[in-house]
mmCIF file of C-alpha atoms in Angstrom:
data_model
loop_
_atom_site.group_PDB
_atom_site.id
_atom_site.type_symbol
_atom_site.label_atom_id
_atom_site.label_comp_id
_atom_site.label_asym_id
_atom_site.label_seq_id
_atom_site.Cartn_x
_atom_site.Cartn_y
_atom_site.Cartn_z
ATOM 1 C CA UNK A 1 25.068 -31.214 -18.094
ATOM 2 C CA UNK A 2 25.048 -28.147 -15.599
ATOM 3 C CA UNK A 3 24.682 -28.594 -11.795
ATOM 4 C CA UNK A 4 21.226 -27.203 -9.975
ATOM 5 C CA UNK A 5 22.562 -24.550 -7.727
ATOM 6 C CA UNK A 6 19.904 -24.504 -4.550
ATOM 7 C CA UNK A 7 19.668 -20.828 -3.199
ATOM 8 C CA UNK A 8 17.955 -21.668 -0.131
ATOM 9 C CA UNK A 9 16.929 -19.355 3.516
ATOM 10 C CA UNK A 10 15.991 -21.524 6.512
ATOM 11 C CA UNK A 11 13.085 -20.211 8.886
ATOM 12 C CA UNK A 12 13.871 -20.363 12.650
ATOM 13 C CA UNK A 13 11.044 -18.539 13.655
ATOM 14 C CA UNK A 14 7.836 -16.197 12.396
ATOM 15 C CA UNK A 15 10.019 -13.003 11.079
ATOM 16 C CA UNK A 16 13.297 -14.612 10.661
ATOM 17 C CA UNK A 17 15.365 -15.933 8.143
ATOM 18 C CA UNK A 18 18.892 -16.728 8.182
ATOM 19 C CA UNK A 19 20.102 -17.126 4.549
ATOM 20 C CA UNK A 20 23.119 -16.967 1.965
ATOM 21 C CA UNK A 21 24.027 -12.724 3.354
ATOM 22 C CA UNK A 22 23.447 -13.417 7.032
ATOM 23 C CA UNK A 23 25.540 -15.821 6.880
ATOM 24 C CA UNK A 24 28.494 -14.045 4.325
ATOM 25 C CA UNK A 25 28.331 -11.005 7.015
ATOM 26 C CA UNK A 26 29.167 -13.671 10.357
ATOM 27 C CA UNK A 27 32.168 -15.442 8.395
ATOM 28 C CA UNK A 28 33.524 -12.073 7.585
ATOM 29 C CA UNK A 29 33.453 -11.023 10.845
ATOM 30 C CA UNK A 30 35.631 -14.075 11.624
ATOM 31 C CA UNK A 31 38.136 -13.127 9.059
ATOM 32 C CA UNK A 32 38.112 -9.533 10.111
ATOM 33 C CA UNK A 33 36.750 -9.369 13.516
ATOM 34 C CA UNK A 34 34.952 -6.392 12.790
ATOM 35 C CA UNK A 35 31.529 -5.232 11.135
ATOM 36 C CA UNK A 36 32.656 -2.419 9.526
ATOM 37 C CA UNK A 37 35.304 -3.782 7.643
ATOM 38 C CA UNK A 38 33.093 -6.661 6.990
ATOM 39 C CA UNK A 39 30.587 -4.530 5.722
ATOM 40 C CA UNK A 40 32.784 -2.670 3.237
ATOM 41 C CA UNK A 41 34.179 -6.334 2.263
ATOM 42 C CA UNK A 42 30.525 -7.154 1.227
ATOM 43 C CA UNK A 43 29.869 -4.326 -0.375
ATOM 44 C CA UNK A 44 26.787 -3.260 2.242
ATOM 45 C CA UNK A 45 26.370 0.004 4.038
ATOM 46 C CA UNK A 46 27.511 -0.453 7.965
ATOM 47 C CA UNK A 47 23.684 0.171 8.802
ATOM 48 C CA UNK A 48 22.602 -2.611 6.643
ATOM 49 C CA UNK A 49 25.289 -4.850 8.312
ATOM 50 C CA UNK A 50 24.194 -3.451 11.773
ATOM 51 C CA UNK A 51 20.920 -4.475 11.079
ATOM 52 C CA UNK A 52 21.642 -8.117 9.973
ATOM 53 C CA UNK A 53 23.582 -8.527 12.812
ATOM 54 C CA UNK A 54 20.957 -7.291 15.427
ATOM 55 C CA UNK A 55 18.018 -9.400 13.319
ATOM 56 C CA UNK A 56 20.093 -12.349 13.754
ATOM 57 C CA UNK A 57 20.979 -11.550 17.685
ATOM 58 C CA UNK A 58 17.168 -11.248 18.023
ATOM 59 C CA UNK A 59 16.581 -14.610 16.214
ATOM 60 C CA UNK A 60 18.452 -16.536 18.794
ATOM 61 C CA UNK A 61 18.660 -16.583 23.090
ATOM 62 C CA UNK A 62 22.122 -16.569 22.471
ATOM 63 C CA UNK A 63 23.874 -14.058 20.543
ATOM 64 C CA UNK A 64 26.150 -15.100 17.024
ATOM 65 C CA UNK A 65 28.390 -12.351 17.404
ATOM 66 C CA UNK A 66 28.895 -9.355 20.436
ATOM 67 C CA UNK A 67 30.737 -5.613 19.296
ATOM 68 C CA UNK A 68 33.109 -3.935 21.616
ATOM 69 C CA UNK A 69 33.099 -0.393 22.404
ATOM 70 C CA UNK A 70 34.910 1.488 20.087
ATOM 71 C CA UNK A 71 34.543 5.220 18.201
ATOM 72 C CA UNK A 72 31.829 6.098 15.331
ATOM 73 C CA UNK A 73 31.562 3.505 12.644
ATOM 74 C CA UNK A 74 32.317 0.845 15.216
ATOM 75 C CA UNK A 75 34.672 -1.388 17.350
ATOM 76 C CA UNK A 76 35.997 -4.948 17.160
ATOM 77 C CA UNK A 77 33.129 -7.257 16.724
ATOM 78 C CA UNK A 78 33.429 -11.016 17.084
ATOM 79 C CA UNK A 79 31.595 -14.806 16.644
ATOM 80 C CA UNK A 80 30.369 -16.453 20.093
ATOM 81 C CA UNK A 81 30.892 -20.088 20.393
ATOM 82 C CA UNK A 82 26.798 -19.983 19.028
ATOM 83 C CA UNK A 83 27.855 -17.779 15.803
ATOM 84 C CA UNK A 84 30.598 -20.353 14.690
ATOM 85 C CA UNK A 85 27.872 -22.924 15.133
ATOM 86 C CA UNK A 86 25.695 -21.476 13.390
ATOM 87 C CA UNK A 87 28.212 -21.037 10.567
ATOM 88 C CA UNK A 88 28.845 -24.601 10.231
ATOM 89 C CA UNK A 89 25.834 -25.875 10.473
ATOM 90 C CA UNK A 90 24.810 -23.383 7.278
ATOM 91 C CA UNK A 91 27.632 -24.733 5.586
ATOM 92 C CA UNK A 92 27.682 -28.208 6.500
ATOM 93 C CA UNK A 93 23.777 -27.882 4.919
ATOM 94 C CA UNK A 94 24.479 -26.272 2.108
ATOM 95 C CA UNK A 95 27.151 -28.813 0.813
ATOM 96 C CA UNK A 96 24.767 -31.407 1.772
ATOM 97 C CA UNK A 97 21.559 -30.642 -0.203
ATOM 98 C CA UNK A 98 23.918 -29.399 -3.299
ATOM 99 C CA UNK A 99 24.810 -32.596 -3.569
ATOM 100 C CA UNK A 100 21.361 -34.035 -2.496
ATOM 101 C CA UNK A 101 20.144 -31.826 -5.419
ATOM 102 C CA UNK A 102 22.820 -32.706 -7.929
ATOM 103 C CA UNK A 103 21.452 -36.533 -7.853
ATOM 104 C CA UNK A 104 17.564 -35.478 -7.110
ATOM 105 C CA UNK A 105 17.582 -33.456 -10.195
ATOM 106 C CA UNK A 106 19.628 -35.401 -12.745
ATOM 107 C CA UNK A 107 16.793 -36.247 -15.447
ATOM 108 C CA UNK A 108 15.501 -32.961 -14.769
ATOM 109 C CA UNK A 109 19.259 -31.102 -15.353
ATOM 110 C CA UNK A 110 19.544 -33.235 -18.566
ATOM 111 C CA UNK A 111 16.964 -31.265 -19.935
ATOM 112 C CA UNK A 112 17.940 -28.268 -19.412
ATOM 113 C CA UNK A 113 18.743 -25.115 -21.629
ATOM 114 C CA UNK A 114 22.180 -23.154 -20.662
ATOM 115 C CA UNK A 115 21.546 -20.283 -22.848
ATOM 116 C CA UNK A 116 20.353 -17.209 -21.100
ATOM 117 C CA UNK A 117 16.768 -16.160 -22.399
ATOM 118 C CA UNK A 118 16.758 -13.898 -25.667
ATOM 119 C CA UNK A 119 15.266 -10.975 -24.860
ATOM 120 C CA UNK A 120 14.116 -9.608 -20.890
ATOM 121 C CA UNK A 121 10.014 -10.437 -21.181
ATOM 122 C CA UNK A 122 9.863 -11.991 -24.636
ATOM 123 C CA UNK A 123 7.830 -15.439 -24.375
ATOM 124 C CA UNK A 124 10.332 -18.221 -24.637
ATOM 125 C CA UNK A 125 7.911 -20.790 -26.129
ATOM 126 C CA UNK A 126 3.968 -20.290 -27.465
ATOM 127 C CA UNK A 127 2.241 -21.962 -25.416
ATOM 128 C CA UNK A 128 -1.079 -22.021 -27.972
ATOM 129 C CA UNK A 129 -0.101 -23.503 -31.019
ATOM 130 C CA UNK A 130 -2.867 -22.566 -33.779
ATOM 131 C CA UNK B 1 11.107 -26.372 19.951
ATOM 132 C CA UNK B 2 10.220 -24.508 16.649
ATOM 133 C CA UNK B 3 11.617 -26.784 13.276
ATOM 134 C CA UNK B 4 13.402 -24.935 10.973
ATOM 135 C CA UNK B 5 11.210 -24.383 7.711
ATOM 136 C CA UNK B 6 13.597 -24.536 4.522
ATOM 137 C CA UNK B 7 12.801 -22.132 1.610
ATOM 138 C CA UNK B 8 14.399 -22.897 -1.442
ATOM 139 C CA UNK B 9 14.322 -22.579 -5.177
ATOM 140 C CA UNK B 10 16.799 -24.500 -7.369
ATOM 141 C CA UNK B 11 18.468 -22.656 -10.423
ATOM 142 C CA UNK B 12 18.872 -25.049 -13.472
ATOM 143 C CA UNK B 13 20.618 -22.456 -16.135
ATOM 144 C CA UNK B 14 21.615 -19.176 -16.215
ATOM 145 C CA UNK B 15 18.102 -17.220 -15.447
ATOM 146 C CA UNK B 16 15.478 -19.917 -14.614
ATOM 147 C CA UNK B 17 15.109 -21.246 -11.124
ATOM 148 C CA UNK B 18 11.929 -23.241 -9.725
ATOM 149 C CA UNK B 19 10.710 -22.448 -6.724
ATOM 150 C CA UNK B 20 7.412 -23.251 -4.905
ATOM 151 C CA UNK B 21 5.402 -20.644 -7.197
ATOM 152 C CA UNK B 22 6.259 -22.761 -10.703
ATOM 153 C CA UNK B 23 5.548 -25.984 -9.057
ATOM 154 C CA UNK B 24 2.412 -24.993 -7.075
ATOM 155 C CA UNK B 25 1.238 -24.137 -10.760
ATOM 156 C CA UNK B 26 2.019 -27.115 -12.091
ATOM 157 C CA UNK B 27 0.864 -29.176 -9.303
ATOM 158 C CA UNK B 28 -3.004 -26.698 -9.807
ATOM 159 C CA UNK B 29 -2.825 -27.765 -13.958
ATOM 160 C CA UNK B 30 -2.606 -31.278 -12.664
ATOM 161 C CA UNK B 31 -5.286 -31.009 -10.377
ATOM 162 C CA UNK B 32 -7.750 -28.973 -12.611
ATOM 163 C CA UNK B 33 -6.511 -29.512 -16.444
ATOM 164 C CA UNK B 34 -6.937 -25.584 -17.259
ATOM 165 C CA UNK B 35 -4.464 -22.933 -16.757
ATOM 166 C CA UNK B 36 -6.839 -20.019 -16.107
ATOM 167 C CA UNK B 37 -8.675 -22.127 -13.400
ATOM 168 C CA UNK B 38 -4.834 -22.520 -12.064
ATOM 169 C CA UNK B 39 -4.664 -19.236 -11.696
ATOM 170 C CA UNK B 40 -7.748 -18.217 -9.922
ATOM 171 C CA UNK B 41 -7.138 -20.640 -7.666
ATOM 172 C CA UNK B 42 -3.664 -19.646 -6.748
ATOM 173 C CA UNK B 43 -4.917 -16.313 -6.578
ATOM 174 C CA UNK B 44 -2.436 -14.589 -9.413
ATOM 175 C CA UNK B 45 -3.524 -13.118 -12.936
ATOM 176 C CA UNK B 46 -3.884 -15.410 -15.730
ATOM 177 C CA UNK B 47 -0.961 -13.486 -17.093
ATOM 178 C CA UNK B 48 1.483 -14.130 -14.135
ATOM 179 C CA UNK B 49 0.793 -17.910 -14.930
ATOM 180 C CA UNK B 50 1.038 -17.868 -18.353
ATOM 181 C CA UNK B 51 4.757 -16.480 -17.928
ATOM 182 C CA UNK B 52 5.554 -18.854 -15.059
ATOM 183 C CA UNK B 53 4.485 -21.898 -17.275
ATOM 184 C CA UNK B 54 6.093 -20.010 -20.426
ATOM 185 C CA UNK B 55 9.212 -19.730 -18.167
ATOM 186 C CA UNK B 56 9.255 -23.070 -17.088
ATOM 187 C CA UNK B 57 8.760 -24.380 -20.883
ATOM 188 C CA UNK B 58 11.836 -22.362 -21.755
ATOM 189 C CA UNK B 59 14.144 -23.759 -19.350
ATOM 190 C CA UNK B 60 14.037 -27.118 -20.326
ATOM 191 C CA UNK B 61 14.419 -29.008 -23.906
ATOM 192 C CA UNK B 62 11.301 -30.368 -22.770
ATOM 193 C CA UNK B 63 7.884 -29.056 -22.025
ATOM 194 C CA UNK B 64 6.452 -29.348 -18.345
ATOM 195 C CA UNK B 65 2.715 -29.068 -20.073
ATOM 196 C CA UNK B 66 0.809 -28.048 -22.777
ATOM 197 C CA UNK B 67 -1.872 -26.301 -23.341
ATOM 198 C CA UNK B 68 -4.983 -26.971 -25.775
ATOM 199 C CA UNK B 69 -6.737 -24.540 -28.204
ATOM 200 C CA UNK B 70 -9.321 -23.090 -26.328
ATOM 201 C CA UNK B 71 -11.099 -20.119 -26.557
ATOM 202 C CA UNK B 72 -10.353 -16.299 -24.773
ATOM 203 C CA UNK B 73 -8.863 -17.174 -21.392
ATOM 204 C CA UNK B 74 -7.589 -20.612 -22.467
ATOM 205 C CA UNK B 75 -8.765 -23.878 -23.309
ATOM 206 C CA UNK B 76 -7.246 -26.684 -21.054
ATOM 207 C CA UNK B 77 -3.889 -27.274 -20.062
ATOM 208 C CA UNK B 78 -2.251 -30.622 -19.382
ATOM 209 C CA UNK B 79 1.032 -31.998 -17.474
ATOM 210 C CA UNK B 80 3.460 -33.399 -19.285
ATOM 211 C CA UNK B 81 5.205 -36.442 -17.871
ATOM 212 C CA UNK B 82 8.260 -34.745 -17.967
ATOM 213 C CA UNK B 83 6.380 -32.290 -15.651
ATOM 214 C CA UNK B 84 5.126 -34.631 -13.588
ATOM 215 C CA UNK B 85 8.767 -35.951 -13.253
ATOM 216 C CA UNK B 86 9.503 -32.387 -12.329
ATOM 217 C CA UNK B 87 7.208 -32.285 -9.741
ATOM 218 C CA UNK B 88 7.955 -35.308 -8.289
ATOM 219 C CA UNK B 89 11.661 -34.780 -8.086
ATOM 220 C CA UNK B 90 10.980 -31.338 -6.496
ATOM 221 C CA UNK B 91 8.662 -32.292 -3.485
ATOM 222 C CA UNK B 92 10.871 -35.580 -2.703
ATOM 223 C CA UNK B 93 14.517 -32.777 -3.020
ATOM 224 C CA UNK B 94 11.456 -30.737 -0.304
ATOM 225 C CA UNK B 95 10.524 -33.321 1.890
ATOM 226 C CA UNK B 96 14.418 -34.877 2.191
ATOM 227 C CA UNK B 97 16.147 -31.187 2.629
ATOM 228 C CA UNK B 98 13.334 -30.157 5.475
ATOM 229 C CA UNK B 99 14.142 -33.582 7.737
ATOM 230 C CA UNK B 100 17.565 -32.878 6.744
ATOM 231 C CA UNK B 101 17.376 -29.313 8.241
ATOM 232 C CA UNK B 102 15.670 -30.485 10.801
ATOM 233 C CA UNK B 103 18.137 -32.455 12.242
ATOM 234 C CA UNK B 104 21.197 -30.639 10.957
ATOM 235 C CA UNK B 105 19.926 -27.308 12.923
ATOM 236 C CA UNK B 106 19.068 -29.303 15.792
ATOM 237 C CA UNK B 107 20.941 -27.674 18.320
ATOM 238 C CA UNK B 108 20.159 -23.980 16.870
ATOM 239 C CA UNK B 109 16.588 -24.124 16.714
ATOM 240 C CA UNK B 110 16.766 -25.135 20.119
ATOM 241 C CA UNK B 111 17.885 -21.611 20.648
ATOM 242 C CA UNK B 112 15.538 -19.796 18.548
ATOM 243 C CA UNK B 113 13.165 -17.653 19.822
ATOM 244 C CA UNK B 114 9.406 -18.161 18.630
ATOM 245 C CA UNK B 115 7.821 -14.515 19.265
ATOM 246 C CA UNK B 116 7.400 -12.570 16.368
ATOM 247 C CA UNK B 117 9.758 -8.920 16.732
ATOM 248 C CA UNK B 118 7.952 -6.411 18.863
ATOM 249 C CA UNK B 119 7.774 -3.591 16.131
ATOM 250 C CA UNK B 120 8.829 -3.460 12.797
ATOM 251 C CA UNK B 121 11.967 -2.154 12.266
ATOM 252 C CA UNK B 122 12.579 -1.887 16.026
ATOM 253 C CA UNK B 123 16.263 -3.422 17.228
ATOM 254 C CA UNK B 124 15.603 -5.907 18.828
ATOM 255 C CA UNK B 125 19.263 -5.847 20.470
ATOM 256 C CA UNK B 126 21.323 -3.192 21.306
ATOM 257 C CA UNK B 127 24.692 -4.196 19.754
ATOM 258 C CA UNK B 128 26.881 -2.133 22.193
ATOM 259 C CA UNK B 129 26.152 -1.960 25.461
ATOM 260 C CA UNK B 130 27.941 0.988 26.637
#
C-alpha cells in the first residue's frame, strides 16, 4: 500500500510562506555556513538564494540567518538561535503530520493506483458512460 | 499573534495529489448534484472540473463520483461514498494538522510580522550591512 507524502507550506503572515526550499536553503547553510555554497548545493542561482533568505528575514522580527562581509558572490553566512528554531520546528512538523497522514488516509491509500498516468492529458476514466 | 495557516496537498501515487481545489469540487457536487453547476460556482471552466474529477477518478481503484447522462454541459453528478470518505478524511487530516501547527509554531509566529511587504519585489532586509 504506498504512503501519502504531504507537501505542505505554512503561512506566517499575508505574503509569506515558509515551505519545503526555504527551509532546504537554512539547513544548508548550517552544513556549509555559507549561501553561496548552499546555493550551488541546491542547485539555485545565488540571487534566488539571496532572495529566500531576505523573504524569510522579512517574515520574522528576528532574523533566521545573518551574512558576514566578504568579496562578490558572498561571505560566511550563518543560523541565529531563531533560524535553528525554525528548522526544528519545520521538521519536528513534518514528521508529525506524515505520520498523522499515514493513519488519516489509510482506506483512502488502499485505493490507490501506483502506476503513473498513461499519457500527459489523456482522460484517465470516462466520466459519461453512454 | 497571527496563527500559522497550513497549506497542503497530499500525494497518493506517483502524479496525483489532492489538494483543496479536488476536494472543494467534490465538496460543490455534494452540495449541488451537477458538475457544471460545481464549476460555476467555484468559478473555473467546466473543463478544468471535468479533469480535476477525471483526475481524481484515476487515482484511486475507486471512483470519488459519478456522473449521470445528461445532456450538453452535463447531466448530474453524484458523490460516491468512497468520496465522501475522501472528503471526510481530508478536512479531519485539515482541521488536526492546522491546531497542530498552531501549537507546534507557537513560539515562531510569535515572531512573525503581520504587514504585508512594502513593494513587490523590494528587499525587505539588507543581508549585509556593510
Amino acid at each position: 500500500m504506498p504512503t501519502p507524502a504531504v507537501r505542505f507550506r505554512v503561512d506566517f503572515g499575508r505574503d509569506e510562506a515558509v515551505g519545503p526550499g526555504k527551509i532546504a536553503l537554512l539547513e544548508q547553510i548550517g552544513r556549509g555556513g555559507s549561501l553561496s555554497q548552499a546555493a550551488r548545493e541546491l542547485g539555485m542561482s545565488y540571487r534566488r538564494a539571496w532572495q529566500l533568505l531576505a523573504s524569510l528575514n522579512g517574515c520574522f522580527h528576528e532574523r533566521v540567518a545573518v551574512t558576514a562581509k566578504g568579496g562578490a558572490g558572498g561571505g560566511g553566512a550563518q543560523l541565529t538561535p531563531f533560524g535553528r528554531q525554525l528548522i526544528r520546528a519545520y521538521r519536528t512538523f513534518d514528521a508529525e503530520i506524515q505520520a498523522r497522514a499515514a493513519r488519516c488516509f489509510r482506506p483512502i491509500s488502499s485505493q490507490a493506483r501506483r502506476r503513473p498516468r498513461a499519457r500527459k492529458g489523456a482522460p484517465v476514466l470516462r466520466l459519461k458512460d453512454r
